[in-house]
């Protein structure tokens, strides 16, 4: 049986990750919405809707409320602000680890 690669599963989180990084750029680095949206490759209106509470992406709260993931978001924003190129794969590795760790916790 051919199983799905984690990257295929991860796609559902990518927009929320990009939004979290964009929000961090706006809040900590005082990027404009347009600058932040372009930096993470999302539409500026989407970022505006999230900032003004008109949209609430499914996984954004999960990312923003987890200290380990939030720290990774800040590192990604730092890299973008310093002009360094980065890959979403870097976040994916950490994200996968955190998700697997939470999945193993007894309820």
GROMACS .gro file of N, CA and C in nm:
model
  321
    1UNK      N    1   0.085  -0.118   0.000
    1UNK     CA    2   0.000   0.000   0.000
    1UNK      C    3   0.089   0.125   0.000
    2UNK      N    4   0.054   0.219  -0.081
    2UNK     CA    5   0.127   0.345  -0.089
    2UNK      C    6   0.062   0.444   0.006
    3UNK      N    7   0.137   0.487   0.106
    3UNK     CA    8   0.082   0.581   0.204
    3UNK      C    9   0.115   0.724   0.161
    4UNK      N   10   0.040   0.817   0.217
    4UNK     CA   11   0.062   0.957   0.185
    4UNK      C   12   0.187   1.008   0.257
    5UNK      N   13   0.262   1.091   0.189
    5UNK     CA   14   0.378   1.156   0.249
    5UNK      C   15   0.329   1.263   0.346
    6UNK      N   16   0.410   1.292   0.446
    6UNK     CA   17   0.368   1.393   0.542
    6UNK      C   18   0.344   1.527   0.474
    7UNK      N   19   0.422   1.556   0.371
    7UNK     CA   20   0.404   1.682   0.299
    7UNK      C   21   0.262   1.695   0.243
    8UNK      N   22   0.208   1.584   0.198
    8UNK     CA   23   0.071   1.587   0.146
    8UNK      C   24  -0.030   1.618   0.257
    9UNK      N   25  -0.005   1.567   0.375
    9UNK     CA   26  -0.092   1.594   0.489
    9UNK      C   27  -0.073   1.736   0.540
   10UNK      N   28   0.048   1.785   0.531
   10UNK     CA   29   0.084   1.915   0.585
   10UNK      C   30   0.022   2.031   0.509
   11UNK      N   31  -0.017   2.011   0.386
   11UNK     CA   32  -0.071   2.117   0.301
   11UNK      C   33  -0.186   2.191   0.369
   12UNK      N   34  -0.267   2.121   0.446
   12UNK     CA   35  -0.382   2.185   0.509
   12UNK      C   36  -0.340   2.290   0.613
   13UNK      N   37  -0.217   2.286   0.660
   13UNK     CA   38  -0.169   2.382   0.759
   13UNK      C   39  -0.094   2.500   0.697
   14UNK      N   40  -0.056   2.491   0.572
   14UNK     CA   41   0.037   2.589   0.514
   14UNK      C   42  -0.017   2.732   0.513
   15UNK      N   43  -0.144   2.751   0.483
   15UNK     CA   44  -0.198   2.888   0.482
   15UNK      C   45  -0.197   2.947   0.622
   16UNK      N   46  -0.232   2.868   0.722
   16UNK     CA   47  -0.231   2.918   0.859
   16UNK      C   48  -0.089   2.951   0.905
   17UNK      N   49   0.007   2.873   0.862
   17UNK     CA   50   0.147   2.901   0.896
   17UNK      C   51   0.190   3.033   0.831
   18UNK      N   52   0.158   3.048   0.706
   18UNK     CA   53   0.193   3.172   0.636
   18UNK      C   54   0.127   3.293   0.702
   19UNK      N   55   0.001   3.277   0.741
   19UNK     CA   56  -0.070   3.385   0.810
   19UNK      C   57  -0.005   3.417   0.944
   20UNK      N   58   0.034   3.316   1.018
   20UNK     CA   59   0.098   3.338   1.148
   20UNK      C   60   0.229   3.415   1.132
   21UNK      N   61   0.307   3.379   1.031
   21UNK     CA   62   0.432   3.450   1.005
   21UNK      C   63   0.403   3.594   0.964
   22UNK      N   64   0.304   3.613   0.878
   22UNK     CA   65   0.268   3.748   0.833
   22UNK      C   66   0.221   3.833   0.951
   23UNK      N   67   0.140   3.777   1.039
   23UNK     CA   68   0.095   3.850   1.157
   23UNK      C   69   0.212   3.890   1.246
   24UNK      N   70   0.308   3.800   1.260
   24UNK     CA   71   0.427   3.831   1.339
   24UNK      C   72   0.509   3.943   1.275
   25UNK      N   73   0.520   3.941   1.143
   25UNK     CA   74   0.592   4.048   1.073
   25UNK      C   75   0.523   4.183   1.093
   26UNK      N   76   0.392   4.183   1.089
   26UNK     CA   77   0.315   4.307   1.109
   26UNK      C   78   0.332   4.356   1.253
   27UNK      N   79   0.321   4.265   1.349
   27UNK     CA   80   0.325   4.305   1.489
   27UNK      C   81   0.464   4.339   1.541
   28UNK      N   82   0.563   4.257   1.509
   28UNK     CA   83   0.696   4.281   1.565
   28UNK      C   84   0.785   4.368   1.478
   29UNK      N   85   0.770   4.357   1.348
   29UNK     CA   86   0.859   4.431   1.257
   29UNK      C   87   0.791   4.548   1.189
   30UNK      N   88   0.664   4.571   1.222
   30UNK     CA   89   0.588   4.684   1.169
   30UNK      C   90   0.581   4.683   1.016
   31UNK      N   91   0.578   4.562   0.959
   31UNK     CA   92   0.555   4.550   0.815
   31UNK      C   93   0.413   4.600   0.788
   32UNK      N   94   0.393   4.654   0.669
   32UNK     CA   95   0.255   4.682   0.627
   32UNK      C   96   0.191   4.548   0.592
   33UNK      N   97   0.060   4.548   0.585
   33UNK     CA   98  -0.009   4.425   0.545
   33UNK      C   99   0.039   4.377   0.409
   34UNK      N  100   0.058   4.470   0.318
   34UNK     CA  101   0.102   4.433   0.183
   34UNK      C  102   0.242   4.375   0.185
   35UNK      N  103   0.333   4.436   0.260
   35UNK     CA  104   0.470   4.384   0.269
   35UNK      C  105   0.471   4.243   0.329
   36UNK      N  106   0.395   4.225   0.437
   36UNK     CA  107   0.391   4.094   0.504
   36UNK      C  108   0.329   3.988   0.413
   37UNK      N  109   0.219   4.024   0.347
   37UNK     CA  110   0.152   3.929   0.258
   37UNK      C  111   0.245   3.887   0.143
   38UNK      N  112   0.314   3.983   0.087
   38UNK     CA  113   0.408   3.950  -0.021
   38UNK      C  114   0.523   3.864   0.029
   39UNK      N  115   0.569   3.891   0.151
   39UNK     CA  116   0.682   3.817   0.206
   39UNK      C  117   0.651   3.669   0.226
   40UNK      N  118   0.525   3.638   0.254
   40UNK     CA  119   0.488   3.498   0.279
   40UNK      C  120   0.400   3.439   0.169
   41UNK      N  121   0.379   3.517   0.063
   41UNK     CA  122   0.307   3.469  -0.055
   41UNK      C  123   0.160   3.434  -0.026
   42UNK      N  124   0.088   3.528   0.036
   42UNK     CA  125  -0.056   3.515   0.055
   42UNK      C  126  -0.123   3.642   0.004
   43UNK      N  127  -0.251   3.639  -0.027
   43UNK     CA  128  -0.321   3.760  -0.069
   43UNK      C  129  -0.335   3.859   0.047
   44UNK      N  130  -0.309   3.986   0.021
   44UNK     CA  131  -0.320   4.088   0.125
   44UNK      C  132  -0.462   4.097   0.182
   45UNK      N  133  -0.568   4.086   0.101
   45UNK     CA  134  -0.702   4.090   0.160
   45UNK      C  135  -0.726   3.980   0.265
   46UNK      N  136  -0.669   3.863   0.243
   46UNK     CA  137  -0.683   3.755   0.341
   46UNK      C  138  -0.620   3.796   0.474
   47UNK      N  139  -0.501   3.854   0.468
   47UNK     CA  140  -0.435   3.900   0.590
   47UNK      C  141  -0.519   4.007   0.659
   48UNK      N  142  -0.575   4.097   0.583
   48UNK     CA  143  -0.659   4.202   0.639
   48UNK      C  144  -0.782   4.143   0.707
   49UNK      N  145  -0.846   4.046   0.643
   49UNK     CA  146  -0.964   3.982   0.702
   49UNK      C  147  -0.930   3.916   0.835
   50UNK      N  148  -0.814   3.852   0.842
   50UNK     CA  149  -0.773   3.786   0.966
   50UNK      C  150  -0.744   3.890   1.075
   51UNK      N  151  -0.673   3.996   1.039
   51UNK     CA  152  -0.641   4.101   1.136
   51UNK      C  153  -0.767   4.164   1.193
   52UNK      N  154  -0.866   4.185   1.109
   52UNK     CA  155  -0.990   4.251   1.151
   52UNK      C  156  -1.098   4.154   1.200
   53UNK      N  157  -1.061   4.025   1.213
   53UNK     CA  158  -1.153   3.926   1.269
   53UNK      C  159  -1.265   3.881   1.178
   54UNK      N  160  -1.253   3.909   1.048
   54UNK     CA  161  -1.358   3.866   0.955
   54UNK      C  162  -1.340   3.723   0.909
   55UNK      N  163  -1.220   3.671   0.928
   55UNK     CA  164  -1.190   3.531   0.896
   55UNK      C  165  -1.106   3.472   1.008
   56UNK      N  166  -1.128   3.345   1.032
   56UNK     CA  167  -1.051   3.275   1.134
   56UNK      C  168  -1.010   3.139   1.078
   57UNK      N  169  -0.893   3.132   1.016
   57UNK     CA  170  -0.849   3.004   0.957
   57UNK      C  171  -0.844   2.893   1.062
   58UNK      N  172  -0.876   2.775   1.018
   58UNK     CA  173  -0.895   2.659   1.105
   58UNK      C  174  -0.778   2.632   1.199
   59UNK      N  175  -0.656   2.633   1.152
   59UNK     CA  176  -0.542   2.590   1.234
   59UNK      C  177  -0.461   2.706   1.292
   60UNK      N  178  -0.504   2.828   1.270
   60UNK     CA  179  -0.427   2.944   1.317
   60UNK      C  180  -0.418   2.947   1.470
   61UNK      N  181  -0.527   2.920   1.539
   61UNK     CA  182  -0.524   2.919   1.686
   61UNK      C  183  -0.429   2.811   1.739
   62UNK      N  184  -0.431   2.695   1.678
   62UNK     CA  185  -0.341   2.587   1.719
   62UNK      C  186  -0.196   2.634   1.711
   63UNK      N  187  -0.161   2.700   1.604
   63UNK     CA  188  -0.024   2.747   1.584
   63UNK      C  189   0.010   2.859   1.682
   64UNK      N  190  -0.079   2.955   1.697
   64UNK     CA  191  -0.051   3.073   1.780
   64UNK      C  192  -0.053   3.041   1.929
   65UNK      N  193  -0.124   2.936   1.970
   65UNK     CA  194  -0.136   2.904   2.113
   65UNK      C  195  -0.039   2.797   2.161
   66UNK      N  196   0.045   2.747   2.072
   66UNK     CA  197   0.144   2.647   2.110
   66UNK      C  198   0.279   2.715   2.118
   67UNK      N  199   0.341   2.716   2.235
   67UNK     CA  200   0.465   2.791   2.254
   67UNK      C  201   0.578   2.743   2.163
   68UNK      N  202   0.585   2.614   2.139
   68UNK     CA  203   0.690   2.560   2.053
   68UNK      C  204   0.670   2.607   1.908
   69UNK      N  205   0.546   2.600   1.862
   69UNK     CA  206   0.517   2.644   1.725
   69UNK      C  207   0.530   2.796   1.713
   70UNK      N  208   0.485   2.868   1.815
   70UNK     CA  209   0.496   3.014   1.814
   70UNK      C  210   0.642   3.057   1.806
   71UNK      N  211   0.728   2.988   1.878
   71UNK     CA  212   0.872   3.017   1.871
   71UNK      C  213   0.928   2.996   1.731
   72UNK      N  214   0.880   2.891   1.666
   72UNK     CA  215   0.925   2.865   1.529
   72UNK      C  216   0.873   2.971   1.433
   73UNK      N  217   0.750   3.016   1.454
   73UNK     CA  218   0.694   3.125   1.372
   73UNK      C  219   0.781   3.249   1.386
   74UNK      N  220   0.820   3.281   1.509
   74UNK     CA  221   0.903   3.399   1.532
   74UNK      C  222   1.039   3.385   1.464
   75UNK      N  223   1.096   3.266   1.467
   75UNK     CA  224   1.224   3.243   1.398
   75UNK      C  225   1.210   3.261   1.247
   76UNK      N  226   1.100   3.210   1.192
   76UNK     CA  227   1.077   3.227   1.049
   76UNK      C  228   1.060   3.375   1.015
   77UNK      N  229   0.986   3.448   1.097
   77UNK     CA  230   0.967   3.592   1.075
   77UNK      C  231   1.101   3.665   1.086
   78UNK      N  232   1.183   3.625   1.181
   78UNK     CA  233   1.316   3.686   1.195
   78UNK      C  234   1.399   3.666   1.068
   79UNK      N  235   1.394   3.545   1.014
   79UNK     CA  236   1.469   3.515   0.892
   79UNK      C  237   1.418   3.599   0.775
   80UNK      N  238   1.288   3.610   0.761
   80UNK     CA  239   1.230   3.690   0.653
   80UNK      C  240   1.270   3.836   0.669
   81UNK      N  241   1.259   3.887   0.791
   81UNK     CA  242   1.291   4.028   0.817
   81UNK      C  243   1.439   4.057   0.791
   82UNK      N  244   1.525   3.958   0.811
   82UNK     CA  245   1.668   3.979   0.787
   82UNK      C  246   1.706   3.954   0.641
   83UNK      N  247   1.608   3.914   0.560
   83UNK     CA  248   1.633   3.895   0.417
   83UNK      C  249   1.684   3.757   0.379
   84UNK      N  250   1.688   3.665   0.475
   84UNK     CA  251   1.736   3.530   0.446
   84UNK      C  252   1.626   3.448   0.378
   85UNK      N  253   1.662   3.371   0.278
   85UNK     CA  254   1.563   3.282   0.216
   85UNK      C  255   1.532   3.166   0.310
   86UNK      N  256   1.411   3.117   0.307
   86UNK     CA  257   1.375   3.003   0.391
   86UNK      C  258   1.272   2.918   0.321
   87UNK      N  259   1.258   2.799   0.373
   87UNK     CA  260   1.164   2.703   0.316
   87UNK      C  261   1.057   2.669   0.419
   88UNK      N  262   0.938   2.644   0.371
   88UNK     CA  263   0.831   2.601   0.460
   88UNK      C  264   0.866   2.464   0.519
   89UNK      N  265   0.954   2.391   0.454
   89UNK     CA  266   0.998   2.261   0.504
   89UNK      C  267   1.061   2.272   0.644
   90UNK      N  268   1.128   2.384   0.670
   90UNK     CA  269   1.190   2.405   0.801
   90UNK      C  270   1.083   2.402   0.911
   91UNK      N  271   0.972   2.469   0.887
   91UNK     CA  272   0.864   2.470   0.983
   91UNK      C  273   0.798   2.333   0.990
   92UNK      N  274   0.783   2.270   0.877
   92UNK     CA  275   0.716   2.140   0.870
   92UNK      C  276   0.782   2.038   0.962
   93UNK      N  277   0.915   2.038   0.965
   93UNK     CA  278   0.986   1.942   1.050
   93UNK      C  279   0.949   1.960   1.197
   94UNK      N  280   0.946   2.084   1.243
   94UNK     CA  281   0.911   2.112   1.382
   94UNK      C  282   0.764   2.081   1.406
   95UNK      N  283   0.680   2.125   1.314
   95UNK     CA  284   0.536   2.106   1.326
   95UNK      C  285   0.502   1.958   1.337
   96UNK      N  286   0.563   1.877   1.253
   96UNK     CA  287   0.538   1.733   1.254
   96UNK      C  288   0.575   1.675   1.390
   97UNK      N  289   0.688   1.716   1.443
   97UNK     CA  290   0.734   1.668   1.573
   97UNK      C  291   0.633   1.704   1.683
   98UNK      N  292   0.585   1.827   1.683
   98UNK     CA  293   0.490   1.872   1.785
   98UNK      C  294   0.358   1.798   1.773
   99UNK      N  295   0.307   1.784   1.651
   99UNK     CA  296   0.181   1.713   1.629
   99UNK      C  297   0.192   1.568   1.675
  100UNK      N  298   0.301   1.502   1.640
  100UNK     CA  299   0.319   1.363   1.681
  100UNK      C  300   0.330   1.352   1.833
  101UNK      N  301   0.396   1.448   1.898
  101UNK     CA  302   0.410   1.448   2.043
  101UNK      C  303   0.273   1.461   2.109
  102UNK      N  304   0.188   1.550   2.057
  102UNK     CA  305   0.054   1.568   2.113
  102UNK      C  306  -0.035   1.448   2.086
  103UNK      N  307  -0.014   1.381   1.975
  103UNK     CA  308  -0.095   1.263   1.941
  103UNK      C  309  -0.065   1.147   2.035
  104UNK      N  310   0.056   1.142   2.090
  104UNK     CA  311   0.094   1.033   2.181
  104UNK      C  312   0.048   1.056   2.324
  105UNK      N  313   0.010   1.179   2.360
  105UNK     CA  314  -0.032   1.208   2.497
  105UNK      C  315  -0.162   1.135   2.530
  106UNK      N  316  -0.167   1.072   2.648
  106UNK     CA  317  -0.294   1.009   2.687
  106UNK      C  318  -0.398   1.116   2.718
  107UNK      N  319  -0.521   1.086   2.688
  107UNK     CA  320  -0.629   1.184   2.710
  107UNK      C  321  -0.706   1.153   2.833
   0.00000   0.00000   0.00000
